[in-house]
Coordinates of C-alpha atoms in Angstrom, one line a residue:
Chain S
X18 CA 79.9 180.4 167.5
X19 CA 81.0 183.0 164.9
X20 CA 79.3 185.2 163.0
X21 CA 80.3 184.7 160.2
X22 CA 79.4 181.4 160.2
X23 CA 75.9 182.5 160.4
X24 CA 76.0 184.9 157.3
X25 CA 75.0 182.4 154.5
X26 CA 76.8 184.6 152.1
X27 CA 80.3 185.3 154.1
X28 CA 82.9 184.1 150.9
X29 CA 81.2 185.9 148.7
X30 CA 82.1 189.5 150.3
X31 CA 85.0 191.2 150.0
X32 CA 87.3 191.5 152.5
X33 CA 86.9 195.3 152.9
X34 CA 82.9 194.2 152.7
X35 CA 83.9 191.5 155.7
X36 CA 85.6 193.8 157.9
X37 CA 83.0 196.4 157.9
X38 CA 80.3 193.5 159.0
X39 CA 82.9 192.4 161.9
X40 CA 83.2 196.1 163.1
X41 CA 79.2 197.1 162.4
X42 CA 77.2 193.6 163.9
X43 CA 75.5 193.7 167.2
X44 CA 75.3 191.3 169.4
X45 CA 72.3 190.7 171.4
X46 CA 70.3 188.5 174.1
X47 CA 66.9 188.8 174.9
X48 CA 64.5 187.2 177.4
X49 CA 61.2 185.5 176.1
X50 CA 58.7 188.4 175.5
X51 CA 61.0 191.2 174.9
X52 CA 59.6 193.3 171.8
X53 CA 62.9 192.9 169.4
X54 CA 61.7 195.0 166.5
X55 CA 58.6 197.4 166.8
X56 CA 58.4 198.8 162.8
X57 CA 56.3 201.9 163.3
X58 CA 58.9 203.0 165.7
X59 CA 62.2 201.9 164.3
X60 CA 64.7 200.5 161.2
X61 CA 66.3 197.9 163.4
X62 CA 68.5 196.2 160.7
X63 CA 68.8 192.9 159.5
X64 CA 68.3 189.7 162.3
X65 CA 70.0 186.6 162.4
X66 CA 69.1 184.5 165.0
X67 CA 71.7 182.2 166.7
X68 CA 69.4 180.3 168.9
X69 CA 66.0 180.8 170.2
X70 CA 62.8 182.2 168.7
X71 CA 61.2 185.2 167.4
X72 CA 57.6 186.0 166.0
X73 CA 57.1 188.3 162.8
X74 CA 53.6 190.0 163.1
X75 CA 51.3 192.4 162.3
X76 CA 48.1 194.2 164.1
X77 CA 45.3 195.8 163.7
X78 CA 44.0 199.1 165.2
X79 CA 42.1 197.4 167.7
X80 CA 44.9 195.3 168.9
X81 CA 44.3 191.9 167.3
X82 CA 47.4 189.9 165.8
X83 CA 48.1 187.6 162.8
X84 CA 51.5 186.0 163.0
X85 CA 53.1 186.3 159.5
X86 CA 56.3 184.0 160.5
X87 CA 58.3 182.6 162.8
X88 CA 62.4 182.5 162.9
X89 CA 64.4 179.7 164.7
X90 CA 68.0 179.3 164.6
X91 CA 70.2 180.5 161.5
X92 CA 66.8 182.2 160.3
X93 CA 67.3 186.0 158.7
X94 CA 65.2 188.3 158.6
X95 CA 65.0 191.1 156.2
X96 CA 61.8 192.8 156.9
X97 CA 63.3 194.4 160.4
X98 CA 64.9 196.4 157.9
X99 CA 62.4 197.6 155.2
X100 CA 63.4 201.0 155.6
X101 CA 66.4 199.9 153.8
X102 CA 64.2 199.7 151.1
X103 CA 61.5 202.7 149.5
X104 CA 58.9 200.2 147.8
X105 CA 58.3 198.4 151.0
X106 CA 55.6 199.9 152.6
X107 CA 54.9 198.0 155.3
X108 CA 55.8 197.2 159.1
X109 CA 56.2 193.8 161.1
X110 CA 56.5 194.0 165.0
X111 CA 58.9 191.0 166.0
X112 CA 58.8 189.8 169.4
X113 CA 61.2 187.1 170.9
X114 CA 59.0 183.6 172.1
X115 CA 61.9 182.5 173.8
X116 CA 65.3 183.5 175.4
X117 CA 67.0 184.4 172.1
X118 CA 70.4 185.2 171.1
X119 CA 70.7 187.1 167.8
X120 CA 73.1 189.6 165.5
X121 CA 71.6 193.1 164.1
X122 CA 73.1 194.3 160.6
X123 CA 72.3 197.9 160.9
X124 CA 70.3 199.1 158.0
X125 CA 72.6 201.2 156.1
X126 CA 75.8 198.7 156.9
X127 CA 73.7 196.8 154.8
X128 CA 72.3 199.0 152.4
X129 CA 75.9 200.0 151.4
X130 CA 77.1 196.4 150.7
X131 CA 73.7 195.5 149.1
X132 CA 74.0 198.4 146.7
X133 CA 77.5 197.6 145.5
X134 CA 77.5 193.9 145.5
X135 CA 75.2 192.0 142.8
X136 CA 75.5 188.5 145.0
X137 CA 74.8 190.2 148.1
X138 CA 71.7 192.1 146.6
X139 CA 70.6 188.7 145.2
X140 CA 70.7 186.9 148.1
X141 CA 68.9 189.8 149.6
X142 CA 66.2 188.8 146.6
X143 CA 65.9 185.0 147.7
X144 CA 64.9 186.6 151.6
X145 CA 62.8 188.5 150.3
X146 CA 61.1 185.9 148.1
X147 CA 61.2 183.6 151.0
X148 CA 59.1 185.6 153.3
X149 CA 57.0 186.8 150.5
X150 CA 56.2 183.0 150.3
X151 CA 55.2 182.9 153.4
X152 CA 52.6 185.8 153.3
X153 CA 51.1 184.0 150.3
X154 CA 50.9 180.6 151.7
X155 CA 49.2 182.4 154.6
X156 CA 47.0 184.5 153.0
X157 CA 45.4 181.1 151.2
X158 CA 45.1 179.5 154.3
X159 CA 43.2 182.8 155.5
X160 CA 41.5 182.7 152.5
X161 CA 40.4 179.5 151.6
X162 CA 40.7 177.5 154.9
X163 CA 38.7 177.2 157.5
X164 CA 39.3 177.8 161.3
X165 CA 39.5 174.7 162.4
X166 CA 41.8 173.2 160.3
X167 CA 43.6 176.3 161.2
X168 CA 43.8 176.0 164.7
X169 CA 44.7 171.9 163.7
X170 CA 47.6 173.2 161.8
X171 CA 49.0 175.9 164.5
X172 CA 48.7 172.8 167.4
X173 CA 50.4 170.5 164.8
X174 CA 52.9 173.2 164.4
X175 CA 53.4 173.7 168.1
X176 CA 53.7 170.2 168.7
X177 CA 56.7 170.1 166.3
X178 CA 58.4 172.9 167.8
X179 CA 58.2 172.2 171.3
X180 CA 58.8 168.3 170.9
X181 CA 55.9 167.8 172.9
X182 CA 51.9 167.1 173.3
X183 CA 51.6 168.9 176.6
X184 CA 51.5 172.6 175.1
X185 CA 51.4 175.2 177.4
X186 CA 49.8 178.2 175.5
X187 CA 46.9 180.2 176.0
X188 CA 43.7 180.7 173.7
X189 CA 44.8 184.3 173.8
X190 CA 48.0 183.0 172.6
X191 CA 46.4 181.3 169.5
X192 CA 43.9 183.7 168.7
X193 CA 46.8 186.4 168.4
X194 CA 48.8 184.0 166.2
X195 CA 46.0 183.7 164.0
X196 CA 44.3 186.9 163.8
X197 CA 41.2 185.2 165.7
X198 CA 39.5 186.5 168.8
X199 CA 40.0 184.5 172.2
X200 CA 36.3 183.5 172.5
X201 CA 36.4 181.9 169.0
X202 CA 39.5 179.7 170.0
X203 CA 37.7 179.0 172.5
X204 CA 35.0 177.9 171.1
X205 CA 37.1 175.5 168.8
X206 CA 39.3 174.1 170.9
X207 CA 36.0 172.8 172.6
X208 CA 35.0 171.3 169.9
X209 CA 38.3 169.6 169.5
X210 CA 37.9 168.3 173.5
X211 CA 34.2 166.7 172.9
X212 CA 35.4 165.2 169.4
X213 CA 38.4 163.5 171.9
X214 CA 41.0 165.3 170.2
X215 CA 42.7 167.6 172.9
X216 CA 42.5 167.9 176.9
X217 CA 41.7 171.0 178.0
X218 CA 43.1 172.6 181.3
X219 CA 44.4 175.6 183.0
X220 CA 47.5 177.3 180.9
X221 CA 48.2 173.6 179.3
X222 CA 46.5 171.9 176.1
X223 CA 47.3 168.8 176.0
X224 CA 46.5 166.7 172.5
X225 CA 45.4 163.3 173.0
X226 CA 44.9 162.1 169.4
X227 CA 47.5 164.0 166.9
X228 CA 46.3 161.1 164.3
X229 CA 42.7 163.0 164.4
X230 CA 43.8 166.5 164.4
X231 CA 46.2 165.8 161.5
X232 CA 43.1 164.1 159.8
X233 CA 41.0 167.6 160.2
X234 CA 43.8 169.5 159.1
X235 CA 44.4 168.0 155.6
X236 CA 40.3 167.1 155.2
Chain P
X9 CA 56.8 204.0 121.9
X10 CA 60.8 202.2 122.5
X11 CA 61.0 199.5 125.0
X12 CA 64.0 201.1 126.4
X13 CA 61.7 204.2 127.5
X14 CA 59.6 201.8 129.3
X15 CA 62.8 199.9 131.4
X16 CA 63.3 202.4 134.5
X17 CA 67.0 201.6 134.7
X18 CA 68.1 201.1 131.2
X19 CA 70.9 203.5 131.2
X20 CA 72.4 201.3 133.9
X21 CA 72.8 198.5 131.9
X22 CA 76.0 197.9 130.1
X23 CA 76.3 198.0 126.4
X24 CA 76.2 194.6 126.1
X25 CA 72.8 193.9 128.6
X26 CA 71.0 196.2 126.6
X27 CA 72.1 194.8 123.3
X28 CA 70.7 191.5 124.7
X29 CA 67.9 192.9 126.2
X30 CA 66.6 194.2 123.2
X31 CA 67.4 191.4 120.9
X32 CA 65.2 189.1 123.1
X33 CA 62.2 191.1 124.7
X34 CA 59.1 190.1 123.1
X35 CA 56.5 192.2 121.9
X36 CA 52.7 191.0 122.7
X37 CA 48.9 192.4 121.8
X38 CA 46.3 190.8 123.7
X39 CA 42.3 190.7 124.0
X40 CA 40.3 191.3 127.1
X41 CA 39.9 188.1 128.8
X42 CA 43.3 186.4 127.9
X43 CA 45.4 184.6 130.1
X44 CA 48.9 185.9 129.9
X45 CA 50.4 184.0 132.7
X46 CA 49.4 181.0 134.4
X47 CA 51.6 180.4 137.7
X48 CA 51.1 176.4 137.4
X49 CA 52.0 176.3 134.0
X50 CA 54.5 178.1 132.9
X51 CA 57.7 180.6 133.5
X52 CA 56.7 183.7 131.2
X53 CA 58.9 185.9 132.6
X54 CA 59.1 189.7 133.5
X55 CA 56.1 192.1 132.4
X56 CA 56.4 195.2 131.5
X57 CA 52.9 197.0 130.2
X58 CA 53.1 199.4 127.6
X59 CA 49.1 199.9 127.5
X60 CA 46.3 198.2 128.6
X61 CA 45.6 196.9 131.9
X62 CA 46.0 193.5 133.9
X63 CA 45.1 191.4 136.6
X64 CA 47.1 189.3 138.9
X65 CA 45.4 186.9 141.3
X66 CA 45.4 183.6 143.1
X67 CA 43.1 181.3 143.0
X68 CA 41.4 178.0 145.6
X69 CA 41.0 174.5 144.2
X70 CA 37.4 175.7 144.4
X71 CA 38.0 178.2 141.8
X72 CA 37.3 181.0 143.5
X73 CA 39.6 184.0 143.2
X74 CA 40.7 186.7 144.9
X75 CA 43.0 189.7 143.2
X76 CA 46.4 190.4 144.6
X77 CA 47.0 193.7 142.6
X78 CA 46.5 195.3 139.2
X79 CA 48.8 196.2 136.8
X80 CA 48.4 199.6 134.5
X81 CA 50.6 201.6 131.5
X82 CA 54.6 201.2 132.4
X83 CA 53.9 198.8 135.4
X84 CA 56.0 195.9 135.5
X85 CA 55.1 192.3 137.0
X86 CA 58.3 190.7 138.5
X87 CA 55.6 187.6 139.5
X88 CA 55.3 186.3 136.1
X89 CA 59.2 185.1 136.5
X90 CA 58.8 183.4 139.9
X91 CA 60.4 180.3 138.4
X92 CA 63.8 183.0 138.2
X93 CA 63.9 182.4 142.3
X94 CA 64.6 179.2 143.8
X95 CA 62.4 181.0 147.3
X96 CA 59.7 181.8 145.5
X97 CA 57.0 179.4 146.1
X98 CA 54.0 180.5 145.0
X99 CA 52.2 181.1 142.0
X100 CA 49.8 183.6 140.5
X101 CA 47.5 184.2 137.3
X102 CA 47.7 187.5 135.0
X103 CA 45.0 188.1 132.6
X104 CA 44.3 190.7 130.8
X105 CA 41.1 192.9 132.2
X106 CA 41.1 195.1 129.0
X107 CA 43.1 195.1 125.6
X108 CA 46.5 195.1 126.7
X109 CA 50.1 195.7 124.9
X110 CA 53.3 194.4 127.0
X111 CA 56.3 193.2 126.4
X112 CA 57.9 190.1 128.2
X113 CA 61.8 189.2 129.0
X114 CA 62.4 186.3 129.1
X115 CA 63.4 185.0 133.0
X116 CA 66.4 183.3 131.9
X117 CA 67.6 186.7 130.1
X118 CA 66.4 188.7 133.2
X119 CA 68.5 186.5 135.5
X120 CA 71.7 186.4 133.7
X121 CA 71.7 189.7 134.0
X122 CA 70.5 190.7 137.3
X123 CA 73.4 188.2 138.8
X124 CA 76.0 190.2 137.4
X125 CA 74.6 193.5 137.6
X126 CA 74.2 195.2 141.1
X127 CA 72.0 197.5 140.3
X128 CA 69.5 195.3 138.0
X129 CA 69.7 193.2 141.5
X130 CA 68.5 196.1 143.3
X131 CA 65.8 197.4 141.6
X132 CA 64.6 193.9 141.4
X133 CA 64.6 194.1 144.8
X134 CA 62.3 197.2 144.7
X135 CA 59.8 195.4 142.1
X136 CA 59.7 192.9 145.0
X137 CA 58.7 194.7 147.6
X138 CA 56.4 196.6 145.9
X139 CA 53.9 194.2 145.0
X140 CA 54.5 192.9 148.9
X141 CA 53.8 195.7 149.9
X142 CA 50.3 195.1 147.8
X143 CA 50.2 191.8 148.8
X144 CA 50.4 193.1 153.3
X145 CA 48.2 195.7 152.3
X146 CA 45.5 193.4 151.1
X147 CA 46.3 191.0 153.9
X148 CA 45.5 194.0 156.2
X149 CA 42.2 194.5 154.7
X150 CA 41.0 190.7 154.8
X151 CA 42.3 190.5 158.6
X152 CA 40.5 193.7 159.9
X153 CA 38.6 195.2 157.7
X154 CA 34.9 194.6 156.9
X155 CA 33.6 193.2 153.4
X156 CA 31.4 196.2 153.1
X157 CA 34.1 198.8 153.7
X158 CA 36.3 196.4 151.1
X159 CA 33.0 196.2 148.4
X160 CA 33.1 200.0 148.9
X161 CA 36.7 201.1 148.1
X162 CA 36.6 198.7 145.1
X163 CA 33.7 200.5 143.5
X164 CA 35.3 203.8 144.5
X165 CA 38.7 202.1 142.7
X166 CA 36.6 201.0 139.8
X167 CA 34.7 204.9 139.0
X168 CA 39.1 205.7 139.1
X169 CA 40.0 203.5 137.0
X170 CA 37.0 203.8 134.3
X171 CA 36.4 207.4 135.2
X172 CA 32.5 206.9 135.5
X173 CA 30.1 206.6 138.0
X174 CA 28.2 204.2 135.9
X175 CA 30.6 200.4 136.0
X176 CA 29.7 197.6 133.5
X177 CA 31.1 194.7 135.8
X178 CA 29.2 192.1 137.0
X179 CA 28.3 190.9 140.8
X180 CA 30.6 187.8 140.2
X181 CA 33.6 189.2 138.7
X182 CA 33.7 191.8 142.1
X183 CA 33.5 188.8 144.3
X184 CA 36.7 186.9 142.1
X185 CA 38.5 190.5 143.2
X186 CA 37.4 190.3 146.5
X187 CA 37.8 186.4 147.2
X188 CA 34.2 186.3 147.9
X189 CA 31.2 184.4 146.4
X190 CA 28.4 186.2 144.4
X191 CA 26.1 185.8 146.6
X192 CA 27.4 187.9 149.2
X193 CA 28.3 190.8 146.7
X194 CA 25.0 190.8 145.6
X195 CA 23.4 190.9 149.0
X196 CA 25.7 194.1 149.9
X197 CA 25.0 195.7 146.7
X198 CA 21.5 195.2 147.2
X199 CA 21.8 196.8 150.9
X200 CA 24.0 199.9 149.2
X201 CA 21.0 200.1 147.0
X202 CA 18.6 200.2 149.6
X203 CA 20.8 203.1 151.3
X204 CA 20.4 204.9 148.2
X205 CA 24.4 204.5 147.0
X206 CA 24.0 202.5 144.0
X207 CA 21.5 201.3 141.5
X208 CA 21.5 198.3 140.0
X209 CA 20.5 197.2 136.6
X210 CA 21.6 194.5 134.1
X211 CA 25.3 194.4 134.3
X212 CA 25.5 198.0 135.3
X213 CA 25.9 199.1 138.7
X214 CA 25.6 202.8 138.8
X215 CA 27.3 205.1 141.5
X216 CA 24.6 207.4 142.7
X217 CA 26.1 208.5 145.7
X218 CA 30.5 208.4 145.7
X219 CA 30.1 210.9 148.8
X220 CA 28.3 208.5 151.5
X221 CA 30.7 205.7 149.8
X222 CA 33.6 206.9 150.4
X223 CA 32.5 207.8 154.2
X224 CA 31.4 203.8 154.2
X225 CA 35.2 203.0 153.2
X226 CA 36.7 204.8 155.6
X227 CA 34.2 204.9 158.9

């Protein structure tokens, strides 16, 4: 697969714009767990994944996590390279969840089209709007909902991705994705296994009754 | 005061996008209390405040609120034109926290010319990550920080913005800025009191002690 097939935005550069992406892209392959873009240490660039799947997220001091968004194939993202920009004033670490392929725009490759090209700095706009979106729709759910309908949705969410009921995560796992602690999670998915929702054993969760758990998440 | 003083890029806009801009910005005075934009309503477009100062915030089907930033003299709200961006999927309220003179373009006017213009595209882009960068910094504070550390830097805010020590606000309108209910406010407050920080009286809450505050905020 090419890249350019990849770029959303390919016939809509110039072909002095194309040939500097063709020379300037990285190619790269990662195995599940390989840190991909730490933000306190590095501009990586823009990401676009080919196939596989990466976490966006961001921690606290004391180590806890709070996933901000995932990426799956043909998914960009632009906040790998917010050094690109001075007003953003913030940093993601993205980390891959699976064996992932992806291409790197370095920063400044793009930074030099961007500035020059209205449609490319307006699709850089709509990426930007697009994980903004995201933040927002999480920080309601952080907000406004409560845990367990929280946990509900990640497990619904899970369920999707892996095209199964059998999940093999840890509470650790979830706690990290949703700025929890492990003992809470815990606690919860309990709950969920005396109210005959889920099965609980070792490194597998296995959801018995995705009817009732989708129930609790929109109550 | 000109309009064009108050535009950070005006000089590069071509003759013709300023002769539009200024034919179609729209002057407005309003009260305390107003609301100037209402997400699920309406497109108003982009703000740009001359003087006064205003509010931005979401809200739960609950109605409680919680504020996402503040805008002051020559700040400009690029949230107000959401509608502008096909991946912006959110919404968010502005009203005005004190007597407050802005001017609005129109989003339709703003679009046509940041899609031809590069550097309109750009600094839109900027505008953008600005308030997401408020938007992650707020996040940040939800996720790991305490509510008495958060009760804390707001009052410290509040003494900077009024430039007193004693604030006319009221327990309820601090927890609509903090996504919190009055209760809780109240019960800190009444703890800060007890420390010998504030003192509270009818609609006042008066700063006795900035010094062990601002150690709260940041312990």
């Amino acid at each position: 697969m090419d890249f350019e097939e990849f770029f959303p935005i390919w016939d809509k550069l110039t072909v002095p714009q194309q040939n500097t992406l063709r020379a300037r892209v990285i190619s790269r392959h990662v195995t599940r767990g390989t840190i991909v873009h730490d933000g306190n240490l590095e501009c990586t660039g823009l990401i676009i994944v080919q196939s596989g799947q990466l976490r966006a997220f961001i921690n606290s001091e004391e180590g806890r996590e709070i996933t901000i968004y995932r990426l799956f194939d043909r998914d960009i993202c632009l906040l790998s390279a917010s050094c690109m920009m001075q007003s953003m004033q913030f940093e993601v670490i993205i980390s891959a969840e699976k064996e992932t392929d992806f291409w790197i725009i370095p920063p400044y490759v793009y930074k030099g089209i961007m500035e020059e090209s209205a449609p490319v700095a307006n699709y850089t706009n709509e990426l930007m709007a697009s994980h903004f979106s995201d933040v927002m729709w999480l920080m309601e759910q952080i907000m406004w909902k409560s845990l367990d309908k929280r946990v509900a949705a990640f497990l619904l969410e899970e369920m999707t991705i892996e095209d199964t009921n059998q999940l093999k995560i840890t509470h650790e796992t979830i706690a990290n994705h949703l700025g929890s602690h492990r003992e809470v999670i815990t606690r919860m998915l309990r709950y969920f296994q005396n109210e005959g929702i889920v099965r609980l054993s070792r490194g597998t969760i296995t959801v018995l009754n995705p009817k009732k758990l989708s129930e609790l998440e929109s109550a």
